[in-house]
């Protein structure tokens, strides 16, 4: 079968699967999606991103790069808004499939291995499950980083493509610094191995480092000045940061990036690091080591770090699997090579596709149970425009986007003074059994309603608000979401 | 010489930027400056009348010099030291036979650094020490070895500033020792200065070793672009390391790492990290400008980005300096505080405010910026207990037990400095008119008198 046709078929299968899952619900998943919806709406209305946000933290300055929101907004002029939010993230998703195919081809020059690698990329479980119905910048960052890797591997011919992608990624997200760390680790490995970087490589590495640093300092200068080195951890409250790896287990992580590429990737690392000199593989190993280190130091969000790590392991899989295929080709089993390849194709796809679909089904099911749309509509109809809602950080963007009400905190803590105190106030308000303690926190932030979703309850380990009180804090709405109204005002006697 | 003049003009323009951003005010910036200013007034006596009941004060040799300067004099001293350092870096690199192009690029990088601005505006005396040491190194680098004798004296004076300065002198001399021409005199000087510094510091070690110490001098990160106070620009770090790597100057890289390691412990050594990085950066810039690039299109973009980044760091730091205390409102508050309190008054406030109260208003405080004394921990505990207290009898009992007569509250104290917001903990208790009387309140600065029983 023609290579291009096979690839096109794979792209259509991956896109189709993604869209089938995305079409299960009208609403999008994930808190971040609603942040981007608000940004895109604002760009469509005014042409400018929502920089001064009156609803977040009771009024704050948004410092995140608006490039992704402009990109989405551009699509909404060609497509209906709802369709754009559903389709565009999935188009980015299949872009990753195509790029993976070409990287694998560059490494192995074998169409079967390249096809298998592309298929594994298309069904990389964590990337599939966290981008099929989510409007998230990570959806485009992963394929762009893969594209950078593709261009870098043949930098002699692709300087312009590399530079343009580097600029685009730098404007989109601070994760360009992860790529830079990878480049530096690669340069170190090459040096240790006694190999040499070409003049072009040296120049491109220097340019990449300088441009990435420069662009991030221009975009986030105020963040660095206010939070200093803490900006690396995005000013997250200590309580959130210390729970960073609380639910993390190695086995679960392997499941989420798929065991097959993980094991084959590890094998490639063992085989090539300090043994066989292949700069393309050393480059991928450098990336993998840098991402693992950044994950270990909690410098990248867990989900994003696993996406990137999974991507690199899938690309390393190509080399490792190709090596195995060659071994078989040279052995007595060569007569059965086709059958052998067919068996592994089915086996790999079952594990990867199975894991991806399982995670995706979990997301869909959770969303079906939640049915937050009605709750948010109720909140909008039964509260006043000036009312403030207390919720955990995972619910706030939805409340702001769909109910149009201000919240006390959300998941973006950049440039928020006293983030620890605010987070602590939320935790006390949602988990304390003492109404005076809760009231004090609610009064402090002028809160009128408390919104508790199923996800929040699981996160905080509560089944309902422990301080529920018919007079002061009655439950006014209950489905899978609970909404409480704060009706009292605490006063100091004397 | 024309190039040196250009660099100096660039330095003066940069210094002028701070003045323009800040509005014309000829005073040194930062609490540390005022702590030194206060320390200089009692450098000879060894007693501190402005710290309640304190016998030991924080003194450094530069304080002996600083006592002869007024507030504006200290400001001028900082500026002159910073500009002199530029000339001395130029002279030193010239004397060491560094390529003329690298010499002026390195001097330029020294000047276009946040640390240069910090040296000029934050009058903590380090600028004076740096100038002394650079001059001494220049003397050692002279062809005639006899110039090393006065250099030894200067090194000794600088070493008294702190033992760390001796470490830096020793490291600097060891770098010189790699050149055969300087080896004999460098090793001799290390031994000489080591012996002298030991004798000079013996006195301090015997007196201060056992004393608990408090130090509230704020530093932040040593990378200026990450909000460091007078740190080094990240682009200079990239450029410097690239320069040494390209030339394969591994020895310089080792020294750079040692300097960085030491600078993490003692911030005043950061100037020497800057010197090494400026040299590496000079090499790198020269290479980038003269080498034949494989990707020609990237050459000027990379150089332009680096140049923007290098200029960006001091300009951003200039903006930060423009917001640094003391602002005119603080001076007014200090003037009021001076009027409304007497020489016997003891004021409770933060260590930073304590430095301004001592340096500008000349009044006693409980907790100064730097304090050595048996009761150091007790003072800290008492202050923290009072700030956190919701219990009026407990707080007022502590205040009276420590003979505190006034409480000074500044705007930064009620926005995260002490309390997250106004009217929290002790700030709420201050409302109690039976214990405290508000004697002054303007621009967020308030002074409260403790009622006598």
Short mmCIF file of C-alpha atoms in Angstrom, two decimals, chain A:
data_model
loop_
_atom_site.label_atom_id
_atom_site.label_comp_id
_atom_site.label_asym_id
_atom_site.label_seq_id
_atom_site.Cartn_x
_atom_site.Cartn_y
_atom_site.Cartn_z
CA UNK A 1 0.00 0.00 0.00
CA UNK A 2 1.20 3.50 -0.76
CA UNK A 3 2.95 5.09 2.23
CA UNK A 4 1.01 8.33 1.96
CA UNK A 5 -2.29 6.53 1.73
CA UNK A 6 -1.52 4.42 4.81
CA UNK A 7 -0.60 7.53 6.75
CA UNK A 8 -3.74 9.33 5.61
CA UNK A 9 -5.82 6.34 6.68
CA UNK A 10 -4.17 6.33 10.10
CA UNK A 11 -4.74 10.09 10.47
CA UNK A 12 -8.43 9.63 9.63
CA UNK A 13 -8.80 6.74 12.09
CA UNK A 14 -7.16 8.75 14.89
CA UNK A 15 -9.18 11.89 14.07
CA UNK A 16 -12.38 9.87 13.82
CA UNK A 17 -11.80 8.17 17.18
CA UNK A 18 -11.02 11.49 18.82
CA UNK A 19 -14.12 13.14 17.37
CA UNK A 20 -16.39 10.25 18.37
CA UNK A 21 -15.32 10.74 22.00
CA UNK A 22 -15.40 14.52 21.74
CA UNK A 23 -18.95 14.37 20.39
CA UNK A 24 -20.26 12.53 23.47
CA UNK A 25 -20.88 15.82 25.25
CA UNK A 26 -21.60 19.36 24.25
CA UNK A 27 -19.39 20.82 26.96
CA UNK A 28 -15.62 20.66 27.12
CA UNK A 29 -13.58 18.94 29.82
CA UNK A 30 -10.96 20.44 32.07
CA UNK A 31 -10.72 23.73 33.90
CA UNK A 32 -8.22 25.14 31.40
CA UNK A 33 -10.72 24.79 28.52
CA UNK A 34 -12.97 27.38 30.13
CA UNK A 35 -10.11 29.79 30.63
CA UNK A 36 -9.44 29.66 26.88
CA UNK A 37 -13.15 29.96 26.04
CA UNK A 38 -13.30 33.21 27.98
CA UNK A 39 -10.13 34.48 26.35
CA UNK A 40 -11.37 33.60 22.84
CA UNK A 41 -14.76 35.23 23.52
CA UNK A 42 -13.00 38.38 24.65
CA UNK A 43 -10.72 38.39 21.61
CA UNK A 44 -13.73 37.96 19.32
CA UNK A 45 -15.56 40.83 21.06
CA UNK A 46 -12.73 43.32 21.45
CA UNK A 47 -9.79 42.06 19.45
CA UNK A 48 -7.74 41.99 22.63
CA UNK A 49 -7.11 39.20 25.18
CA UNK A 50 -8.73 39.41 28.61
CA UNK A 51 -5.77 40.91 30.45
CA UNK A 52 -7.58 42.54 33.33
CA UNK A 53 -9.91 39.83 34.53
CA UNK A 54 -12.58 41.17 36.92
CA UNK A 55 -13.86 37.70 37.84
CA UNK A 56 -10.65 35.84 38.71
CA UNK A 57 -9.41 36.31 42.31
CA UNK A 58 -11.85 39.21 42.56
CA UNK A 59 -9.91 41.09 39.84
CA UNK A 60 -6.39 40.31 38.61
CA UNK A 61 -3.99 40.74 35.69
CA UNK A 62 -3.61 37.75 33.36
CA UNK A 63 -0.01 37.31 32.30
CA UNK A 64 -0.20 34.10 30.30
CA UNK A 65 0.69 34.38 26.61
CA UNK A 66 -2.42 34.99 24.50
CA UNK A 67 -0.89 33.45 21.32
CA UNK A 68 -2.85 30.19 21.66
CA UNK A 69 -6.10 32.08 22.21
CA UNK A 70 -5.50 34.20 19.11
CA UNK A 71 -4.86 31.02 17.13
CA UNK A 72 -8.14 29.53 18.36
CA UNK A 73 -9.98 32.78 17.76
CA UNK A 74 -8.72 32.76 14.16
CA UNK A 75 -10.33 29.34 13.65
CA UNK A 76 -13.63 30.58 15.07
CA UNK A 77 -13.89 32.98 12.15
CA UNK A 78 -13.79 30.05 9.70
CA UNK A 79 -15.78 27.53 11.74
CA UNK A 80 -18.75 27.84 14.12
CA UNK A 81 -17.38 28.52 17.61
CA UNK A 82 -18.54 25.24 19.18
CA UNK A 83 -17.19 23.23 16.24
CA UNK A 84 -13.86 25.06 16.39
CA UNK A 85 -13.42 24.24 20.09
CA UNK A 86 -14.14 20.58 19.38
CA UNK A 87 -12.28 20.18 16.11
CA UNK A 88 -9.15 22.32 16.39
CA UNK A 89 -7.57 20.55 19.42
CA UNK A 90 -8.11 17.25 17.62
CA UNK A 91 -6.48 18.56 14.45
CA UNK A 92 -3.45 19.44 16.57
CA UNK A 93 -3.64 15.90 17.94
CA UNK A 94 -3.42 14.28 14.51
CA UNK A 95 -0.64 16.68 13.50
CA UNK A 96 1.41 14.89 16.12
CA UNK A 97 0.74 11.58 14.33
CA UNK A 98 2.10 12.91 11.03
CA UNK A 99 5.19 14.47 12.62
CA UNK A 100 5.93 11.26 14.57
CA UNK A 101 5.76 9.32 11.32
CA UNK A 102 8.36 11.54 9.69
CA UNK A 103 10.66 11.53 12.72
CA UNK A 104 10.52 7.72 12.84
CA UNK A 105 11.20 7.62 9.11
CA UNK A 106 14.20 9.90 9.59
CA UNK A 107 15.56 7.62 12.31
CA UNK A 108 14.85 4.25 10.70
CA UNK A 109 14.06 4.71 6.99
CA UNK A 110 11.51 1.92 7.46
CA UNK A 111 7.87 2.53 6.59
CA UNK A 112 6.48 -0.28 8.76
CA UNK A 113 8.28 1.01 11.87
CA UNK A 114 7.31 4.58 11.04
CA UNK A 115 3.67 3.61 10.67
CA UNK A 116 3.71 1.76 13.97
CA UNK A 117 5.36 4.71 15.71
CA UNK A 118 2.80 7.10 14.25
CA UNK A 119 -0.02 4.82 15.39
CA UNK A 120 1.40 4.65 18.91
CA UNK A 121 1.70 8.45 18.93
CA UNK A 122 -1.89 8.81 17.79
CA UNK A 123 -3.00 6.70 20.73
CA UNK A 124 -0.47 7.86 23.31
CA UNK A 125 -2.88 7.36 26.24
CA UNK A 126 -2.27 10.47 28.32
CA UNK A 127 -2.08 12.76 25.30
CA UNK A 128 -5.21 11.25 23.77
CA UNK A 129 -7.27 11.36 26.97
CA UNK A 130 -6.24 14.88 27.96
CA UNK A 131 -6.67 16.55 24.57
CA UNK A 132 -9.64 14.95 22.75
CA UNK A 133 -12.23 17.20 24.39
CA UNK A 134 -10.01 19.73 26.13
CA UNK A 135 -9.00 23.14 24.88
CA UNK A 136 -5.47 23.10 26.22
CA UNK A 137 -2.27 24.67 25.05
CA UNK A 138 -0.50 21.33 25.65
CA UNK A 139 -2.46 19.94 22.73
CA UNK A 140 -0.43 22.07 20.33
CA UNK A 141 2.79 22.29 22.35
CA UNK A 142 3.44 18.53 22.04
CA UNK A 143 3.24 18.41 18.20
CA UNK A 144 5.24 21.63 17.91
CA UNK A 145 7.95 20.21 20.12
CA UNK A 146 7.95 17.08 17.96
CA UNK A 147 8.29 19.33 14.91
CA UNK A 148 11.26 21.09 16.50
CA UNK A 149 12.84 17.70 17.10
CA UNK A 150 12.18 16.74 13.47
CA UNK A 151 13.81 19.91 12.15
CA UNK A 152 16.75 19.72 14.54
CA UNK A 153 17.56 16.15 13.47
CA UNK A 154 18.36 17.48 10.00
CA UNK A 155 19.28 21.03 10.88
CA UNK A 156 21.62 21.32 7.89
CA UNK A 157 18.55 21.52 5.63
CA UNK A 158 15.83 22.88 7.90
CA UNK A 159 17.15 26.03 9.57
CA UNK A 160 14.21 28.19 8.49
CA UNK A 161 11.60 25.63 9.60
CA UNK A 162 13.37 25.19 12.93
CA UNK A 163 13.60 28.93 13.59
CA UNK A 164 9.94 29.55 12.71
CA UNK A 165 8.76 26.68 14.92
CA UNK A 166 11.01 27.86 17.76
CA UNK A 167 9.52 31.35 17.55
CA UNK A 168 5.99 29.97 17.44
CA UNK A 169 6.52 27.69 20.42
CA UNK A 170 8.25 30.47 22.39
CA UNK A 171 5.24 32.70 21.87
CA UNK A 172 2.76 29.96 22.75
CA UNK A 173 4.09 28.61 26.01
CA UNK A 174 6.98 28.66 28.47
CA UNK A 175 7.55 24.97 27.75
CA UNK A 176 10.12 26.09 25.16
CA UNK A 177 12.47 26.11 28.18
CA UNK A 178 11.94 22.34 28.51
CA UNK A 179 13.18 21.96 24.94
CA UNK A 180 16.17 24.19 25.72
CA UNK A 181 17.04 22.03 28.74
CA UNK A 182 16.88 19.01 26.43
CA UNK A 183 19.25 20.70 23.96
CA UNK A 184 21.74 21.46 26.73
CA UNK A 185 21.61 17.90 28.11
CA UNK A 186 22.15 16.64 24.54
CA UNK A 187 25.18 18.93 24.12
CA UNK A 188 26.54 17.56 27.40
CA UNK A 189 26.01 13.93 26.32
CA UNK A 190 27.73 14.58 22.99
CA UNK A 191 30.65 16.19 24.83
CA UNK A 192 30.92 13.31 27.32
CA UNK A 193 30.79 10.76 24.49
CA UNK A 194 33.69 12.52 22.79
CA UNK A 195 31.64 13.37 19.71
CA UNK A 196 31.47 16.87 18.29
CA UNK A 197 28.63 19.23 17.60
CA UNK A 198 28.75 20.66 14.09
CA UNK A 199 29.24 24.41 13.69
CA UNK A 200 25.60 24.72 12.65
CA UNK A 201 24.48 22.84 15.74
CA UNK A 202 26.53 25.10 18.01
CA UNK A 203 25.08 28.19 16.41
CA UNK A 204 21.53 26.91 16.48
CA UNK A 205 21.85 25.86 20.14
CA UNK A 206 23.20 29.30 21.11
CA UNK A 207 20.46 31.00 19.14
CA UNK A 208 17.78 28.76 20.68
CA UNK A 209 18.99 29.40 24.24
CA UNK A 210 19.21 33.15 23.72
CA UNK A 211 15.90 33.44 21.89
CA UNK A 212 13.99 31.24 24.33
CA UNK A 213 15.33 33.12 27.37
CA UNK A 214 14.74 36.46 25.73
CA UNK A 215 11.17 35.68 24.69
CA UNK A 216 10.24 34.32 28.12
CA UNK A 217 11.73 37.32 29.90
CA UNK A 218 9.85 39.68 27.61
CA UNK A 219 6.58 37.79 28.16
CA UNK A 220 6.95 37.10 31.87
CA UNK A 221 9.29 39.83 33.14
CA UNK A 222 6.82 41.01 35.77
CA UNK A 223 6.25 37.48 36.98
CA UNK A 224 9.99 36.97 37.46
CA UNK A 225 10.35 40.28 39.25
CA UNK A 226 7.44 39.61 41.60
CA UNK A 227 7.92 35.91 42.31
CA UNK A 228 11.66 35.64 41.69
CA UNK A 229 12.72 32.00 41.43
CA UNK A 230 9.29 30.93 42.72
CA UNK A 231 7.88 31.83 39.29
CA UNK A 232 9.29 28.49 38.12
CA UNK A 233 6.64 26.86 40.32
CA UNK A 234 4.05 29.36 39.07
CA UNK A 235 3.51 30.81 42.55
CA UNK A 236 1.52 27.71 43.46
CA UNK A 237 0.50 27.56 47.12
CA UNK A 238 2.80 25.32 49.13
CA UNK A 239 -0.08 23.01 50.00
CA UNK A 240 -0.77 22.37 46.30
CA UNK A 241 2.90 21.98 45.48
CA UNK A 242 3.49 19.47 48.26
CA UNK A 243 0.56 17.37 46.93
CA UNK A 244 2.11 17.43 43.48
CA UNK A 245 3.00 13.76 43.35
CA UNK A 246 0.48 12.63 45.95
CA UNK A 247 -1.59 10.56 43.51
CA UNK A 248 1.37 9.60 41.40
CA UNK A 249 2.48 6.01 41.01
CA UNK A 250 5.12 4.72 38.63
CA UNK A 251 2.82 1.98 37.33
CA UNK A 252 0.06 4.44 36.61
CA UNK A 253 2.53 6.72 34.84
CA UNK A 254 3.74 3.82 32.68
CA UNK A 255 0.12 2.94 31.89
CA UNK A 256 -0.56 6.54 30.88
CA UNK A 257 2.38 6.74 28.51
CA UNK A 258 1.88 3.13 27.40
CA UNK A 259 4.13 0.32 28.58
CA UNK A 260 5.34 -0.74 25.12
CA UNK A 261 7.03 2.51 24.03
CA UNK A 262 8.22 2.99 27.59
CA UNK A 263 10.03 -0.36 27.73
CA UNK A 264 11.36 -0.11 24.18
CA UNK A 265 12.43 3.49 24.87
CA UNK A 266 14.32 2.44 27.99
CA UNK A 267 15.99 -0.32 25.98
CA UNK A 268 17.06 2.21 23.32
CA UNK A 269 18.49 4.47 26.02
CA UNK A 270 20.49 1.61 27.52
CA UNK A 271 21.68 0.53 24.11
CA UNK A 272 22.75 3.88 22.73
CA UNK A 273 23.84 5.89 25.74
CA UNK A 274 27.64 5.55 26.08
CA UNK A 275 27.72 2.66 23.56
CA UNK A 276 26.58 3.31 20.01
CA UNK A 277 27.28 6.76 18.59
CA UNK A 278 24.13 8.07 16.92
CA UNK A 279 23.55 11.77 17.49
CA UNK A 280 19.86 11.60 16.54
CA UNK A 281 19.21 9.06 19.28
CA UNK A 282 21.43 10.97 21.71
CA UNK A 283 19.31 14.00 21.00
CA UNK A 284 16.15 12.09 21.95
CA UNK A 285 17.88 10.65 25.02
CA UNK A 286 18.95 14.16 26.04
CA UNK A 287 15.34 15.29 25.77
CA UNK A 288 14.08 12.31 27.78
CA UNK A 289 16.63 12.87 30.55
CA UNK A 290 15.86 16.59 30.71
CA UNK A 291 12.10 15.97 30.94
CA UNK A 292 12.58 13.27 33.59
CA UNK A 293 14.78 15.63 35.61
CA UNK A 294 12.30 18.50 35.31
CA UNK A 295 9.47 16.19 36.33
CA UNK A 296 11.44 14.97 39.33
CA UNK A 297 12.12 18.58 40.39
CA UNK A 298 8.41 19.38 39.94
CA UNK A 299 9.33 22.03 37.38
CA UNK A 300 6.74 20.90 34.82
CA UNK A 301 3.11 19.95 35.52
CA UNK A 302 2.75 16.20 35.90
CA UNK A 303 0.30 15.64 33.03
CA UNK A 304 2.33 17.76 30.61
CA UNK A 305 5.60 16.16 31.69
CA UNK A 306 4.15 12.69 31.10
CA UNK A 307 2.86 13.76 27.66
CA UNK A 308 6.33 14.92 26.64
CA UNK A 309 8.04 11.92 28.17
CA UNK A 310 5.59 9.62 26.40
CA UNK A 311 6.26 11.41 23.11
CA UNK A 312 10.03 10.96 23.40
CA UNK A 313 9.71 7.32 24.49
CA UNK A 314 7.46 6.63 21.50
CA UNK A 315 10.10 8.12 19.17
CA UNK A 316 12.83 6.10 20.89
CA UNK A 317 10.62 3.05 20.44
CA UNK A 318 11.03 3.45 16.68
CA UNK A 319 14.79 2.94 16.87
CA UNK A 320 14.59 0.11 19.35
CA UNK A 321 11.85 -1.74 17.46
CA UNK A 322 13.68 -1.25 14.16
CA UNK A 323 16.75 -2.82 15.72
CA UNK A 324 14.66 -5.85 16.76
CA UNK A 325 13.15 -6.14 13.29
CA UNK A 326 16.64 -6.13 11.79
CA UNK A 327 17.73 -8.83 14.22
CA UNK A 328 14.82 -11.00 13.16
CA UNK A 329 15.62 -10.29 9.54
CA UNK A 330 19.12 -11.64 10.05
CA UNK A 331 17.95 -14.68 12.04
CA UNK A 332 16.29 -17.92 11.05
CA UNK A 333 12.93 -16.35 11.83
CA UNK A 334 13.23 -14.11 8.77
CA UNK A 335 10.73 -16.28 6.85
CA UNK A 336 8.10 -15.33 9.37
CA UNK A 337 8.99 -11.66 9.49
CA UNK A 338 5.65 -10.48 8.11
CA UNK A 339 3.72 -12.56 10.62
CA UNK A 340 6.02 -11.38 13.39
CA UNK A 341 5.48 -7.74 12.40
CA UNK A 342 1.74 -8.28 12.08
CA UNK A 343 1.56 -9.83 15.52
CA UNK A 344 3.43 -6.97 17.12
CA UNK A 345 1.37 -4.40 15.23
CA UNK A 346 -1.82 -5.86 16.67
CA UNK A 347 -0.29 -6.31 20.12
CA UNK A 348 1.08 -2.78 20.32
CA UNK A 349 -2.11 -1.25 19.04
CA UNK A 350 -4.23 -3.21 21.50
CA UNK A 351 -2.17 -2.01 24.47
CA UNK A 352 -1.94 1.61 23.30
CA UNK A 353 -5.43 1.96 21.87
CA UNK A 354 -6.88 0.02 24.81
CA UNK A 355 -5.26 2.31 27.35
CA UNK A 356 -6.21 5.46 25.42
CA UNK A 357 -9.81 4.42 25.02
CA UNK A 358 -10.03 3.34 28.65
CA UNK A 359 -8.79 6.74 29.85
CA UNK A 360 -11.06 8.55 27.40
CA UNK A 361 -14.10 6.55 28.50
CA UNK A 362 -13.28 7.42 32.12
CA UNK A 363 -13.26 11.11 31.22
CA UNK A 364 -16.58 10.82 29.36
CA UNK A 365 -18.21 8.86 32.18
CA UNK A 366 -17.04 11.31 34.84
CA UNK A 367 -18.49 14.13 32.81
CA UNK A 368 -21.81 12.30 32.31
CA UNK A 369 -22.21 11.85 36.07
CA UNK A 370 -21.30 15.45 36.79
CA UNK A 371 -23.69 17.29 34.54
CA UNK A 372 -22.43 20.64 35.77
CA UNK A 373 -24.00 22.64 33.00
CA UNK A 374 -27.38 22.80 34.75
CA UNK A 375 -25.81 23.71 38.08
CA UNK A 376 -23.88 26.57 36.53
CA UNK A 377 -26.99 27.78 34.76
CA UNK A 378 -28.89 27.67 38.06
CA UNK A 379 -26.11 29.66 39.71
CA UNK A 380 -26.27 32.33 37.04
CA UNK A 381 -30.07 32.62 37.31
CA UNK A 382 -30.21 32.62 41.10
CA UNK A 383 -27.39 34.95 41.97
CA UNK A 384 -26.68 38.59 41.35
CA UNK A 385 -24.00 39.82 39.00
CA UNK A 386 -21.86 41.18 41.84
CA UNK A 387 -21.98 37.93 43.84
CA UNK A 388 -18.76 36.08 44.58
CA UNK A 389 -18.45 32.30 44.58
CA UNK A 390 -16.09 30.22 46.70
CA UNK A 391 -14.99 27.01 45.00
CA UNK A 392 -11.92 24.85 44.73
CA UNK A 393 -9.39 25.73 42.04
CA UNK A 394 -10.68 23.00 39.69
CA UNK A 395 -14.17 24.51 39.36
CA UNK A 396 -13.47 28.22 39.13
CA UNK A 397 -12.89 28.66 35.40
CA UNK A 398 -16.21 26.92 34.66
CA UNK A 399 -18.03 29.21 37.07
CA UNK A 400 -16.47 32.29 35.53
CA UNK A 401 -17.08 31.15 31.95
CA UNK A 402 -20.58 29.67 32.23
CA UNK A 403 -22.15 31.48 35.21
CA UNK A 404 -20.28 34.74 34.68
CA UNK A 405 -19.63 35.08 38.42
CA UNK A 406 -16.44 36.12 40.21
CA UNK A 407 -14.54 33.47 42.16
CA UNK A 408 -12.15 33.70 45.08
CA UNK A 409 -9.39 31.63 43.49
CA UNK A 410 -8.59 29.56 40.41
CA UNK A 411 -5.75 27.40 39.20
CA UNK A 412 -3.64 30.26 37.83
CA UNK A 413 -1.79 31.78 40.79
CA UNK A 414 0.68 33.93 38.85
CA UNK A 415 0.99 37.47 40.24
CA UNK A 416 -1.53 36.69 42.99
CA UNK A 417 -0.22 38.04 46.29
CA UNK A 418 -0.65 35.75 49.29
CA UNK A 419 -1.63 32.70 47.24
CA UNK A 420 -0.93 30.46 50.25
CA UNK A 421 -3.35 32.37 52.43
CA UNK A 422 -6.10 32.39 49.79
CA UNK A 423 -5.72 28.67 49.17
CA UNK A 424 -5.77 28.00 52.90
CA UNK A 425 -8.95 30.11 53.23
CA UNK A 426 -10.61 27.99 50.53
CA UNK A 427 -9.58 24.76 52.22
CA UNK A 428 -10.88 25.90 55.60
CA UNK A 429 -14.13 27.18 54.08
CA UNK A 430 -14.80 23.90 52.31
CA UNK A 431 -13.60 21.42 54.91
CA UNK A 432 -13.97 22.95 58.38
CA UNK A 433 -16.96 21.80 60.48
CA UNK A 434 -16.95 25.06 62.47
CA UNK A 435 -19.36 27.58 61.01
CA UNK A 436 -17.54 30.54 62.64
CA UNK A 437 -14.26 29.55 61.04
CA UNK A 438 -15.96 29.05 57.69
CA UNK A 439 -17.93 32.29 58.05
CA UNK A 440 -14.80 34.24 58.84
CA UNK A 441 -13.17 33.02 55.61
CA UNK A 442 -16.31 33.61 53.53
CA UNK A 443 -16.77 37.12 54.93
CA UNK A 444 -13.12 37.91 54.33
CA UNK A 445 -13.63 37.38 50.60
CA UNK A 446 -17.23 38.72 50.51
CA UNK A 447 -18.49 35.33 49.37
CA UNK A 448 -22.20 34.74 48.66
CA UNK A 449 -22.21 31.19 47.31
CA UNK A 450 -20.12 28.07 47.81
CA UNK A 451 -19.88 25.73 44.81
CA UNK A 452 -18.75 22.15 45.39
CA UNK A 453 -18.52 19.75 42.46
CA UNK A 454 -18.02 15.99 42.66
CA UNK A 455 -14.38 16.45 41.61
CA UNK A 456 -13.80 19.00 44.37
CA UNK A 457 -15.38 16.74 46.95
CA UNK A 458 -13.10 13.89 45.90
CA UNK A 459 -10.12 16.19 45.94
CA UNK A 460 -10.88 17.53 49.42
CA UNK A 461 -12.14 14.22 50.82
CA UNK A 462 -15.63 15.42 51.78
CA UNK A 463 -19.12 14.21 50.84
CA UNK A 464 -20.79 17.54 51.64
CA UNK A 465 -19.81 20.81 53.26
CA UNK A 466 -19.15 19.82 56.92
CA UNK A 467 -20.30 23.22 58.14
CA UNK A 468 -23.70 23.10 56.40
CA UNK A 469 -26.18 25.07 58.46
CA UNK A 470 -29.85 25.64 57.65
CA UNK A 471 -29.78 29.21 58.85
CA UNK A 472 -26.42 30.54 57.70
CA UNK A 473 -25.14 28.14 55.06
CA UNK A 474 -28.05 26.15 53.61
CA UNK A 475 -27.75 23.75 50.70
CA UNK A 476 -29.68 25.51 47.94
CA UNK A 477 -28.94 23.27 44.96
CA UNK A 478 -28.04 19.61 44.76
CA UNK A 479 -27.39 17.23 41.90
CA UNK A 480 -23.87 15.90 41.52
CA UNK A 481 -22.99 19.50 42.27
CA UNK A 482 -23.78 21.13 45.62
CA UNK A 483 -24.34 24.85 45.93
CA UNK A 484 -24.60 26.54 49.33
CA UNK A 485 -25.63 30.10 50.03
CA UNK A 486 -23.88 32.14 52.71
CA UNK A 487 -26.60 34.21 54.40
CA UNK A 488 -25.01 35.44 57.62
CA UNK A 489 -22.41 38.03 58.51
CA UNK A 490 -20.01 37.46 61.39
CA UNK A 491 -19.56 40.34 63.79
CA UNK A 492 -17.13 40.85 66.64
CA UNK A 493 -18.94 41.47 69.91
CA UNK A 494 -17.97 44.22 72.24
#
